[in-house]
Coordinates of C-alpha atoms in Angstrom, one line a residue:
Chain A
M569 CA 155.2 72.6 -10.8
Q570 CA 151.9 73.4 -9.2
E571 CA 150.2 76.7 -10.0
M572 CA 151.0 79.2 -7.4
K573 CA 148.1 80.3 -5.2
F574 CA 148.5 83.5 -3.3
D575 CA 146.6 84.2 -0.1
D576 CA 143.7 86.5 -0.9
R577 CA 145.2 89.0 1.5
L578 CA 147.6 89.9 -1.2
T579 CA 144.8 91.1 -3.5
R580 CA 142.2 92.3 -1.0
P581 CA 141.0 95.8 -1.6
M582 CA 142.3 98.5 0.7
P583 CA 139.9 100.0 3.2
T584 CA 138.8 103.4 2.1
S585 CA 139.9 104.8 5.5
D586 CA 143.5 104.0 4.6
P587 CA 145.4 107.2 4.5
L588 CA 147.3 106.0 1.5
R589 CA 144.1 106.1 -0.5
K590 CA 143.1 109.6 0.3
Q591 CA 143.2 112.2 -2.3
G592 CA 146.2 114.3 -1.3
D593 CA 146.0 118.1 -1.0
G594 CA 149.5 118.4 -2.4
D595 CA 151.3 117.4 0.7
G596 CA 150.3 113.8 1.5
P597 CA 150.1 110.5 -0.2
S598 CA 147.7 110.4 -3.2
K599 CA 145.5 107.9 -4.8
P600 CA 147.0 104.5 -5.8
D601 CA 147.6 103.5 -9.4
V602 CA 146.8 99.8 -9.4
K603 CA 147.4 98.1 -12.8
R604 CA 145.4 95.0 -13.3
P605 CA 146.9 91.7 -14.4
E606 CA 148.6 91.5 -17.8
T607 CA 148.6 88.5 -20.1
R608 CA 151.5 86.7 -18.4
N609 CA 151.4 86.1 -14.7
I610 CA 154.3 86.4 -12.4
L611 CA 154.8 82.6 -12.3
D612 CA 155.7 82.6 -15.9
R613 CA 158.2 85.4 -15.2
M614 CA 159.7 83.4 -12.4
K615 CA 160.1 80.3 -14.6
R616 CA 162.0 82.3 -17.1
V617 CA 164.7 83.4 -14.6
D618 CA 168.1 81.9 -15.3
P619 CA 168.9 79.7 -12.2
D620 CA 172.6 80.7 -12.5
Q621 CA 172.1 84.4 -12.8
A622 CA 173.0 85.1 -9.1
K623 CA 176.1 82.9 -9.4
R624 CA 177.4 85.1 -12.2
Y625 CA 176.3 88.3 -10.5
R626 CA 179.5 89.9 -9.1
Q627 CA 179.7 93.6 -8.2
R628 CA 182.2 96.2 -7.1
S629 CA 182.0 97.2 -3.5
G630 CA 180.2 100.5 -3.3
Q631 CA 179.2 102.9 -0.6
Chain B
M1302 CA 164.9 118.8 2.5
I1303 CA 165.1 115.1 1.8
G1304 CA 166.7 112.9 -0.9
I1305 CA 167.6 109.3 -1.8
E1306 CA 170.7 108.2 -3.7
T1307 CA 170.8 104.7 -5.0
E1308 CA 173.8 102.8 -6.4
Y1309 CA 172.3 100.2 -8.8
G1310 CA 173.8 96.8 -9.4
I1311 CA 174.8 96.3 -13.0
Y1312 CA 175.0 93.1 -15.0
V1313 CA 176.4 93.2 -18.5
E1314 CA 176.6 89.9 -20.3
G1315 CA 180.1 88.8 -20.9
K1316 CA 181.6 91.3 -18.4
G1317 CA 183.1 90.8 -15.0
A1318 CA 183.4 92.9 -11.9
Q1319 CA 186.7 94.3 -13.2
D1320 CA 184.8 95.8 -16.1
L1321 CA 182.1 97.5 -14.2
V1322 CA 183.6 100.9 -13.7
A1323 CA 183.9 101.2 -17.5
E1324 CA 180.5 99.8 -18.0
A1325 CA 178.8 102.1 -15.5
T1326 CA 180.5 105.1 -17.1
H1327 CA 179.4 103.9 -20.5
L1328 CA 175.8 103.4 -19.2
V1329 CA 175.4 106.9 -17.7
K1330 CA 176.8 108.5 -20.9
L1331 CA 174.0 106.8 -22.8
Y1332 CA 171.3 108.8 -21.0
P1333 CA 169.3 110.0 -23.9
G1334 CA 167.7 113.1 -22.4
V1335 CA 168.8 116.7 -21.9
A1336 CA 171.6 116.9 -19.3
A1337 CA 174.3 119.1 -18.1
T1338 CA 177.9 118.0 -17.2
G1339 CA 180.6 119.5 -15.2
W1340 CA 179.9 118.3 -11.6
N1341 CA 182.1 120.3 -9.2
Y1342 CA 183.9 117.9 -6.9
K1343 CA 185.6 120.7 -5.1
N1344 CA 182.4 121.2 -3.2
E1345 CA 182.3 117.7 -1.8
H1346 CA 184.0 116.7 1.4
P1347 CA 183.4 113.0 2.2
R1348 CA 186.3 112.8 4.7
R1349 CA 185.0 115.6 6.9
D1350 CA 183.5 114.1 10.2
M1351 CA 180.6 115.6 12.2
R1352 CA 182.7 115.1 15.3
G1353 CA 184.9 117.9 14.3
F1354 CA 187.8 116.3 12.4
T1355 CA 188.8 115.3 8.9
V1356 CA 190.3 111.9 8.2
D1357 CA 193.3 111.4 5.9
H1358 CA 191.7 108.6 3.9
L1359 CA 188.6 106.4 3.8
S1360 CA 188.7 102.6 4.3
I1361 CA 188.6 100.5 1.1
D1362 CA 187.4 97.0 0.7
P1363 CA 190.7 95.0 0.2
T1364 CA 189.0 92.5 -2.0
D1365 CA 187.6 95.2 -4.2
A1366 CA 191.0 97.1 -4.2
Q1367 CA 192.4 94.5 -6.6
F1368 CA 190.3 96.0 -9.3
E1369 CA 192.1 99.3 -8.9
Q1370 CA 195.5 97.8 -9.5
T1371 CA 195.2 96.9 -13.1
N1372 CA 195.9 100.2 -14.8
R1373 CA 192.3 100.7 -15.4
P1374 CA 190.8 104.2 -15.0
H1375 CA 190.5 105.1 -11.3
S1376 CA 186.9 105.3 -10.2
T1377 CA 187.4 108.8 -8.7
D1378 CA 188.4 110.3 -12.0
V1379 CA 185.9 113.0 -13.0
E1380 CA 185.7 111.7 -16.6
V1381 CA 185.1 108.2 -15.4
R1382 CA 182.4 109.3 -13.0
S1383 CA 180.7 111.2 -15.9
D1384 CA 178.2 113.1 -13.9
R1385 CA 175.0 114.1 -15.6
V1386 CA 172.5 116.6 -14.1
L1387 CA 169.0 116.0 -15.4
T1388 CA 166.2 118.5 -16.1
S1389 CA 164.5 117.2 -12.9
G1390 CA 167.5 118.4 -10.9
A1391 CA 168.6 114.8 -10.3
R1392 CA 172.2 113.6 -10.6
L1393 CA 173.2 110.5 -12.6
Y1394 CA 176.8 109.2 -12.5
N1395 CA 179.2 106.3 -12.0
D1396 CA 180.0 105.7 -8.4
H1397 CA 182.6 103.0 -7.8
G1398 CA 181.3 100.8 -10.7
H1399 CA 177.7 101.4 -10.0
P1400 CA 175.4 103.7 -12.0
E1401 CA 173.9 106.0 -9.3
F1402 CA 170.8 108.0 -9.3
S1403 CA 170.5 110.8 -6.8
T1404 CA 167.0 112.2 -6.5
P1405 CA 166.8 116.0 -6.5
E1406 CA 166.1 117.6 -3.1
C1407 CA 162.5 117.1 -2.2
R1408 CA 160.1 118.6 0.4
T1409 CA 157.3 116.1 0.4
L1410 CA 157.2 112.3 0.6
Q1411 CA 155.0 112.2 -2.5
E1412 CA 157.6 114.0 -4.6
L1413 CA 160.4 111.9 -3.2
I1414 CA 158.8 108.6 -4.0
A1415 CA 158.0 109.8 -7.5
Q1416 CA 161.6 110.9 -8.0
D1417 CA 163.0 107.7 -6.5
R1418 CA 160.9 105.6 -8.8
A1419 CA 161.8 107.8 -11.8
G1420 CA 165.4 106.8 -11.1
E1421 CA 164.4 103.2 -11.9
R1422 CA 163.0 104.3 -15.3
V1423 CA 166.0 106.4 -16.1
M1424 CA 168.3 103.4 -15.3
Q1425 CA 166.2 101.1 -17.5
L1426 CA 166.3 103.6 -20.3
C1427 CA 170.1 103.6 -20.2
A1428 CA 170.2 99.8 -20.1
E1429 CA 168.0 99.6 -23.2
K1430 CA 170.3 102.0 -25.0
R1431 CA 173.3 99.9 -24.0
M1432 CA 171.6 96.7 -25.2
S1433 CA 170.8 98.3 -28.5
R1434 CA 174.5 98.7 -29.1
M1435 CA 175.4 95.1 -28.2
S1436 CA 175.2 92.1 -30.5
E1437 CA 171.8 90.6 -30.7
G1438 CA 170.5 89.0 -27.5
G1439 CA 173.1 90.7 -25.3
L1440 CA 171.7 91.4 -21.8
V1441 CA 172.2 94.4 -19.6
A1442 CA 170.2 94.3 -16.3
L1443 CA 170.1 96.8 -13.6
Y1444 CA 169.2 95.9 -10.0
K1445 CA 167.8 98.2 -7.3
N1446 CA 169.4 96.2 -4.5
N1447 CA 172.4 96.3 -2.2
T1448 CA 174.4 93.1 -2.5
D1449 CA 175.9 90.7 -5.0
Y1450 CA 175.6 87.8 -2.5
H1451 CA 179.4 87.4 -2.5
G1452 CA 180.3 90.0 0.1
A1453 CA 180.1 93.2 -2.1
S1454 CA 177.6 95.7 -0.9
Y1455 CA 176.6 99.1 -2.4
G1456 CA 174.4 101.7 -0.9
T1457 CA 171.0 103.3 -0.9
H1458 CA 171.5 106.5 1.1
E1459 CA 169.0 108.9 2.5
S1460 CA 169.8 112.6 3.2
Y1461 CA 167.9 114.6 5.8
L1462 CA 168.5 118.3 6.5
T1463 CA 168.4 118.6 10.2
G1464 CA 169.2 121.3 12.8
R1465 CA 172.9 121.6 13.9
G1466 CA 171.6 122.4 17.4
V1467 CA 171.3 118.7 18.5
P1468 CA 174.7 117.7 19.9
F1469 CA 176.1 114.8 17.8
E1470 CA 176.5 112.4 20.7
E1471 CA 172.9 112.9 21.7
L1472 CA 171.7 112.5 18.2
L1473 CA 173.8 109.3 17.9
Q1474 CA 172.4 107.8 21.1
S1475 CA 168.8 108.5 20.1
V1476 CA 168.9 107.5 16.5
L1477 CA 170.8 104.2 17.0
P1478 CA 167.9 102.1 18.4
F1479 CA 165.7 103.5 15.7
F1480 CA 168.1 102.6 12.9
V1481 CA 168.8 99.2 14.3
T1482 CA 165.1 98.3 14.4
R1483 CA 163.5 100.1 11.5
Q1484 CA 164.6 97.3 9.2
I1485 CA 161.5 95.4 10.3
I1486 CA 159.7 98.0 8.1
T1487 CA 162.3 99.0 5.6
G1488 CA 164.2 95.8 4.9
S1489 CA 164.2 94.4 1.3
G1490 CA 164.9 90.8 2.3
K1491 CA 167.8 88.5 1.3
I1492 CA 168.5 84.8 1.2
G1493 CA 171.5 83.8 3.4
M1494 CA 174.2 86.0 5.0
E1495 CA 177.5 87.4 3.9
Q1496 CA 180.8 88.5 5.2
S1497 CA 181.8 92.0 3.9
G1498 CA 184.6 91.8 1.4
S1499 CA 184.9 88.0 1.6
G1500 CA 184.4 87.4 -2.1
S1501 CA 182.6 84.2 -0.9
E1502 CA 179.1 83.2 -1.7
A1503 CA 176.4 83.9 0.9
T1504 CA 175.8 81.0 3.3
G1505 CA 172.8 79.9 5.3
N1506 CA 169.6 78.2 4.3
F1507 CA 167.3 81.0 5.5
Y1508 CA 165.8 84.4 4.6
Q1509 CA 166.7 87.5 6.5
L1510 CA 165.0 90.9 6.6
S1511 CA 167.7 93.2 5.3
Q1512 CA 170.1 93.2 2.3
R1513 CA 172.4 95.5 4.1
S1514 CA 172.6 94.5 7.8
D1515 CA 175.4 92.0 7.3
F1516 CA 177.7 94.8 6.3
F1517 CA 177.8 97.0 9.4
T1518 CA 180.8 96.5 11.7
T1519 CA 180.8 99.7 13.8
I1520 CA 178.4 102.2 15.4
A1521 CA 179.6 105.5 13.9
S1522 CA 182.2 106.4 11.4
V1523 CA 182.8 108.6 8.3
D1524 CA 183.5 105.5 6.2
T1525 CA 181.1 104.1 3.7
L1526 CA 183.1 101.7 1.5
Y1527 CA 184.4 99.3 4.2
N1528 CA 184.1 99.0 7.9
R1529 CA 180.7 100.5 7.4
P1530 CA 178.9 102.2 10.3
I1531 CA 175.3 102.1 11.3
V1532 CA 175.5 105.9 11.6
N1533 CA 177.6 107.7 9.0
T1534 CA 179.3 110.8 10.4
R1535 CA 180.1 112.5 7.1
D1536 CA 179.7 116.3 7.5
E1537 CA 178.7 117.7 4.2
P1538 CA 175.5 119.8 4.6
H1539 CA 175.5 121.5 1.2
T1540 CA 174.0 124.5 3.0
D1541 CA 174.8 126.7 6.0
P1542 CA 176.9 124.5 8.2
R1543 CA 176.3 126.7 11.2
K1544 CA 172.6 126.0 11.2
F1545 CA 172.3 122.5 9.6
R1546 CA 173.5 119.0 9.3
R1547 CA 172.8 116.7 6.5
L1548 CA 172.3 113.3 8.2
H1549 CA 173.6 110.9 5.6
V1550 CA 171.9 107.6 6.4
I1551 CA 173.7 104.6 4.9
C1552 CA 172.0 101.7 6.8
G1553 CA 168.9 101.5 4.7
D1554 CA 168.0 99.0 2.0
A1555 CA 166.9 99.9 -1.6
N1556 CA 163.2 99.8 -1.7
L1557 CA 160.8 99.1 -4.5
C1558 CA 157.6 99.0 -2.4
E1559 CA 156.4 102.6 -2.2
T1560 CA 155.0 102.0 1.3
S1561 CA 158.5 100.9 2.4
T1562 CA 160.0 104.1 1.1
F1563 CA 157.2 106.2 2.5
L1564 CA 157.7 104.8 6.0
K1565 CA 161.5 104.6 5.7
V1566 CA 161.8 108.3 5.1
G1567 CA 158.6 109.5 6.9
T1568 CA 159.5 107.8 10.2
T1569 CA 163.1 108.9 10.1
L1570 CA 162.0 112.5 9.4
L1571 CA 159.7 112.4 12.5
T1572 CA 162.4 110.9 14.6
L1573 CA 164.8 113.8 13.7
R1574 CA 162.0 116.3 14.3
L1575 CA 161.6 114.8 17.8
L1576 CA 165.3 115.2 18.5
E1577 CA 165.2 118.8 17.2
A1578 CA 162.4 119.4 19.7
G1579 CA 164.5 118.2 22.6
W1580 CA 163.1 114.7 22.9
R1581 CA 165.7 111.9 23.6
A1582 CA 165.5 108.1 23.6
K1583 CA 168.2 107.3 26.1
E1584 CA 166.2 104.5 27.7
M1585 CA 166.1 102.6 24.4
S1586 CA 169.9 102.2 24.3
L1587 CA 171.0 98.8 23.2
R1588 CA 173.8 96.7 24.7
D1589 CA 175.4 95.9 21.3
P1590 CA 173.8 97.8 18.3
V1591 CA 176.2 96.2 15.8
N1592 CA 175.2 92.7 16.8
A1593 CA 171.6 93.7 17.2
I1594 CA 171.2 94.9 13.7
K1595 CA 172.3 91.5 12.4
Q1596 CA 170.4 89.6 15.1
I1597 CA 167.1 91.2 14.1
S1598 CA 167.6 90.8 10.4
R1599 CA 168.4 87.1 10.8
D1600 CA 165.8 86.1 13.3
E1601 CA 163.7 83.5 11.5
K1602 CA 161.1 83.5 14.3
R1603 CA 160.4 87.2 13.5
K1604 CA 160.3 88.0 17.2
W1605 CA 163.2 90.5 16.9
I1606 CA 164.3 90.5 20.6
V1607 CA 167.5 92.3 21.5
D1608 CA 169.4 93.2 24.7
R1609 CA 169.0 96.6 26.4
L1610 CA 172.0 98.5 27.7
S1611 CA 170.0 98.9 31.0
G1612 CA 169.5 95.2 31.3
G1613 CA 166.8 92.8 30.1
T1614 CA 165.5 92.5 26.6
I1615 CA 163.1 94.3 24.3
G1616 CA 161.4 93.7 20.9
A1617 CA 162.1 95.7 17.8
V1618 CA 158.4 96.4 17.5
D1619 CA 158.3 97.9 21.0
I1620 CA 161.3 100.1 20.3
Q1621 CA 159.5 101.4 17.1
R1622 CA 156.4 101.9 19.1
F1623 CA 158.3 104.1 21.6
Y1624 CA 159.3 106.4 18.8
L1625 CA 155.8 106.3 17.3
A1626 CA 154.2 107.2 20.6
A1627 CA 156.5 110.2 21.1
A1628 CA 155.9 111.4 17.5
R1629 CA 152.1 110.9 17.8
E1630 CA 152.0 112.9 21.0
R1631 CA 153.8 115.9 19.6
F1632 CA 153.1 115.9 15.8
T1633 CA 149.5 114.7 15.3
G1634 CA 147.7 117.2 13.1
L1635 CA 150.9 118.9 12.0
S1636 CA 150.3 118.1 8.3
P1637 CA 148.6 115.6 6.1
D1638 CA 152.0 113.9 5.4
T1639 CA 152.7 113.7 9.1
D1640 CA 149.3 112.2 10.0
A1641 CA 149.6 109.7 7.1
V1642 CA 153.0 108.5 8.3
L1643 CA 151.7 108.2 11.9
T1644 CA 148.7 106.2 10.8
E1645 CA 150.7 103.9 8.5
W1646 CA 153.5 103.4 11.0
E1647 CA 151.0 102.1 13.5
R1648 CA 149.2 99.9 11.0
V1649 CA 152.4 98.3 10.0
L1650 CA 153.6 97.7 13.6
N1651 CA 150.3 96.2 14.5
A1652 CA 150.5 93.8 11.6
L1653 CA 154.1 92.9 12.2
E1654 CA 153.0 91.6 15.6
S1655 CA 149.8 89.9 14.6
D1656 CA 150.1 88.7 11.0
W1657 CA 153.3 89.9 9.3
L1658 CA 152.5 88.1 6.1
S1659 CA 149.5 90.4 5.7
L1660 CA 152.1 93.1 4.8
A1661 CA 153.0 91.4 1.5
D1662 CA 151.2 94.2 -0.3
S1663 CA 153.2 96.9 1.6
L1664 CA 156.8 96.0 2.6
D1665 CA 159.6 94.6 0.3
W1666 CA 160.9 92.0 2.7
V1667 CA 157.4 90.5 3.2
A1668 CA 156.4 90.8 -0.5
K1669 CA 159.6 89.0 -1.6
Y1670 CA 159.3 86.4 1.1
A1671 CA 155.7 85.6 0.2
L1672 CA 156.5 85.4 -3.5
L1673 CA 159.6 83.2 -3.1
S1674 CA 158.1 81.0 -0.4
E1675 CA 155.2 80.0 -2.7
F1676 CA 157.7 79.0 -5.4
R1677 CA 160.1 77.3 -3.0
E1678 CA 157.4 75.2 -1.4
A1679 CA 155.9 74.3 -4.8
E1680 CA 159.2 73.2 -6.2
G1681 CA 160.6 71.7 -3.0
L1682 CA 163.7 73.8 -3.0
P1683 CA 165.8 74.9 -0.1
W1684 CA 166.3 78.7 0.4
N1685 CA 169.9 78.4 -0.6
D1686 CA 169.3 76.8 -3.9
S1687 CA 170.8 78.7 -6.8
T1688 CA 167.4 79.2 -8.4
M1689 CA 166.1 80.8 -5.2
R1690 CA 169.0 83.2 -5.0
S1691 CA 168.5 84.2 -8.7
L1692 CA 164.8 84.8 -8.0
D1693 CA 165.9 86.9 -5.0
L1694 CA 168.1 89.0 -7.4
E1695 CA 165.4 89.3 -10.0
Y1696 CA 162.9 90.8 -7.6
H1697 CA 165.1 93.9 -7.8
N1698 CA 165.4 94.0 -11.7
V1699 CA 164.1 97.4 -12.8
D1700 CA 163.1 96.1 -16.3
P1701 CA 159.3 96.2 -16.1
E1702 CA 159.1 93.1 -18.3
A1703 CA 161.4 91.0 -16.2
G1704 CA 161.6 92.3 -12.6
L1705 CA 159.6 90.3 -10.0
Y1706 CA 158.6 93.4 -8.0
Y1707 CA 157.3 94.9 -11.2
G1708 CA 155.4 91.7 -11.8
L1709 CA 153.7 92.1 -8.5
E1710 CA 152.9 95.7 -9.2
Q1711 CA 151.4 94.9 -12.6
E1712 CA 149.2 92.3 -11.0
G1713 CA 147.9 94.8 -8.5
R1714 CA 149.4 93.0 -5.6
V1715 CA 151.2 96.0 -4.0
R1716 CA 149.9 99.3 -2.7
R1717 CA 150.8 102.4 -4.6
I1718 CA 151.3 105.9 -3.4
V1719 CA 152.3 107.6 -6.7
T1720 CA 150.8 107.2 -10.1
E1721 CA 152.5 106.1 -13.3
E1722 CA 152.0 109.6 -14.7
E1723 CA 153.8 111.1 -11.7
I1724 CA 156.7 108.8 -12.1
V1725 CA 157.1 109.5 -15.8
A1726 CA 156.8 113.2 -15.2
A1727 CA 159.5 113.0 -12.5
M1728 CA 162.0 111.7 -15.0
T1729 CA 162.3 115.1 -16.6
T1730 CA 160.5 117.5 -14.2
P1731 CA 161.7 118.9 -10.9
P1732 CA 159.6 118.4 -7.7
A1733 CA 157.3 121.4 -7.8
A1734 CA 157.5 122.2 -4.1
S1735 CA 161.4 122.3 -4.0
P1736 CA 163.1 125.5 -5.0
R1737 CA 166.6 124.2 -5.5
P1738 CA 165.8 121.5 -8.1
V1739 CA 163.3 123.9 -9.8
V1740 CA 166.2 126.4 -10.4
R1741 CA 168.7 123.7 -11.3
G1742 CA 166.3 121.8 -13.5
I1743 CA 165.1 124.8 -15.5
A1744 CA 168.7 125.9 -16.0
V1745 CA 169.6 122.5 -17.4
R1746 CA 166.5 122.2 -19.6
K1747 CA 166.9 125.7 -21.1
F1748 CA 170.7 126.3 -21.0
A1749 CA 172.5 123.0 -20.6
P1750 CA 175.4 123.9 -22.9
S1751 CA 176.0 127.0 -20.8
V1752 CA 176.3 125.1 -17.5
S1753 CA 180.0 124.9 -16.7
S1754 CA 179.9 123.8 -13.1
V1755 CA 177.3 122.3 -10.9
S1756 CA 177.0 120.9 -7.4
W1757 CA 174.2 120.5 -4.8
G1758 CA 175.0 124.0 -3.4
E1759 CA 175.6 126.0 -6.6
M1760 CA 175.8 126.1 -10.3
T1761 CA 177.7 128.2 -12.8
L1762 CA 176.5 129.4 -16.2
N1763 CA 178.6 130.9 -18.9
E1764 CA 177.5 133.4 -21.5
N1765 CA 179.7 135.4 -23.8
G1766 CA 182.8 134.6 -21.7
Q1767 CA 181.1 135.7 -18.5
S1768 CA 180.5 133.3 -15.6
R1769 CA 177.7 133.8 -13.1
V1770 CA 176.9 131.6 -10.1
V1771 CA 173.6 130.5 -8.7
R1772 CA 173.9 130.2 -4.9
M1773 CA 171.3 127.7 -3.7
T1774 CA 171.2 129.0 -0.1
R1775 CA 169.7 132.2 -1.6
V1776 CA 167.1 130.1 -3.5
D1777 CA 165.9 127.9 -0.6
D1778 CA 163.2 130.3 0.7
L1779 CA 161.9 131.5 -2.7
D1780 CA 158.4 130.5 -3.8
P1781 CA 158.8 127.4 -6.1
T1782 CA 155.7 128.2 -8.1
K1783 CA 156.9 131.7 -8.8
L1784 CA 160.4 130.4 -9.6
T1785 CA 158.9 128.0 -12.2
E1786 CA 156.8 130.6 -13.9
T1787 CA 159.5 133.2 -14.0
L1788 CA 162.5 131.2 -14.9
S1789 CA 160.6 129.1 -17.5
A1790 CA 160.0 132.3 -19.4
T1791 CA 163.6 133.3 -19.7
T1792 CA 165.4 132.9 -23.0
T1793 CA 169.1 133.5 -22.2
P1794 CA 171.4 132.8 -19.3
S1795 CA 171.5 136.5 -18.7
S1796 CA 167.8 136.9 -18.5
F1797 CA 167.7 133.7 -16.3
F1798 CA 170.1 135.4 -13.8
S1799 CA 168.4 138.8 -14.0
S1800 CA 165.0 137.2 -13.2
L1801 CA 166.4 135.0 -10.4
E1802 CA 168.3 138.0 -8.8
Q1803 CA 165.1 140.0 -9.0
L1804 CA 163.2 137.3 -7.1
E1805 CA 166.1 137.1 -4.5
R1806 CA 166.0 140.9 -4.0
E1807 CA 162.2 140.8 -3.5
A1808 CA 162.6 138.0 -0.9
G1809 CA 165.7 139.6 0.7
T1810 CA 167.7 136.4 0.2
D1811 CA 170.3 138.2 -2.0
K1812 CA 171.9 139.4 1.2
I1813 CA 172.7 135.9 2.4
P1814 CA 176.5 135.5 2.4
V1815 CA 177.9 132.4 0.8
D1816 CA 181.1 130.5 0.5
E1817 CA 182.5 128.2 -2.1
N1818 CA 180.7 125.2 -0.5
G1819 CA 177.3 126.6 -1.1
G1820 CA 177.0 127.4 2.6
A1821 CA 176.8 130.7 4.4

């Protein structure tokens, strides 16, 4: 499998004018908490998924 | 007041659907933190309808009903439900075979998102406890999603306290186009489509916006388990029923992206405030809302065009813009939260029209689509391949080491609104701006063994054979900071009540009459 390449729009920094980046005054959204990449990337995580997990996954009907 | 309740999907290695009531019960009982028990179901009225009647019974999924005919514990039994009330004021219990986390009542979006995400951590904590009691390698996985891809759906519900003054039929007419179309923002994405209660695997080689839209068969009803409505008419305000409704919204998806939750709740709040202010959306009425909610979700061209009742067609983005314009005109500058929602609502609608993939850092359905598409194209797999559906499922896994959403978050690929510290704090701490959970949470933290009964509207503490009841309608208008300072200093249930009653007297709320439902 080829290495995944994400469009750079996924990782571009948010503009500072974005309201979600403003420091809140207690009412509104506050600063983001962006954690940087860990040792294993998400592709490794996807490769470890059991292909039959969804077939086995049966649930009770809820609300 | 606002809140979110999420029924989690549960997978326990070696167990089938028939075992999940027992497994969900077992799981919530393993919650390792301080908690009170004794949820009072007498104060719940799920068969009471906003249209002024009470139904005899609620519809049940016939496929699911087979699991209730095997002499197993009934899922409505109080012991089986095993409610836990946490020190945050949240509720954790088994609801129809799903561990459910109900956030405490919140008054800001920041608090609500922190509490909703704290629910993910509480669930994972319980899963790890369960795994530690299994033979080595046994897996327990919890999913913040809404479907098993075999026709069984389970809900993520929002609650909004709103004025009783808006006639229900007018409220229904005006919220319907909003609810049908908001999935372009709030959907969590799903491969294929399902028939409710079929027991058959999802079909279709495509990706749709919403986990939940396949499951709505009617416009308005008190039902939630089967024949689900777009607008749920349950009338259970947990406060003064003469003044308030609690709009119990069941048409939403479970969200992991914080921006999705922020907009799901923020835009719905603004829409309800518009209706309270007398604004109506009659001209947005749709010819067939039940069909439209599925049509929008399944539209692979992402144009989202639906038929209007008045004739002609309209796009979902334009309908959302209609609500946004009304809210912007009336509510700009009202509060930082309001302005942030208005700005973000517009940003997202603009991007949905111009370059919806650019929202992969903001919305669940786009984030999952982008992630799965890259994998699918690299591997040459069709959407309906079993691997793809398993990846779809794993996006929602709340194990930070396994979940695909969590993988995106750890790689900095999604926008954040709350910090990790706020989420961890919310696992045990009430939302600071919300009086009810402050009172409930402090009582649980300090006097859990004395709590004999609790519901959203009241709680009872026993001491030396004496029972005393906290009425939440008398708490609603108290200063939460003062409540926290005063009640945290108490050392006995008696001093807790004395202090609380003193604050109620000072605020004049002790005169508010109450009934057994927590209402006036």
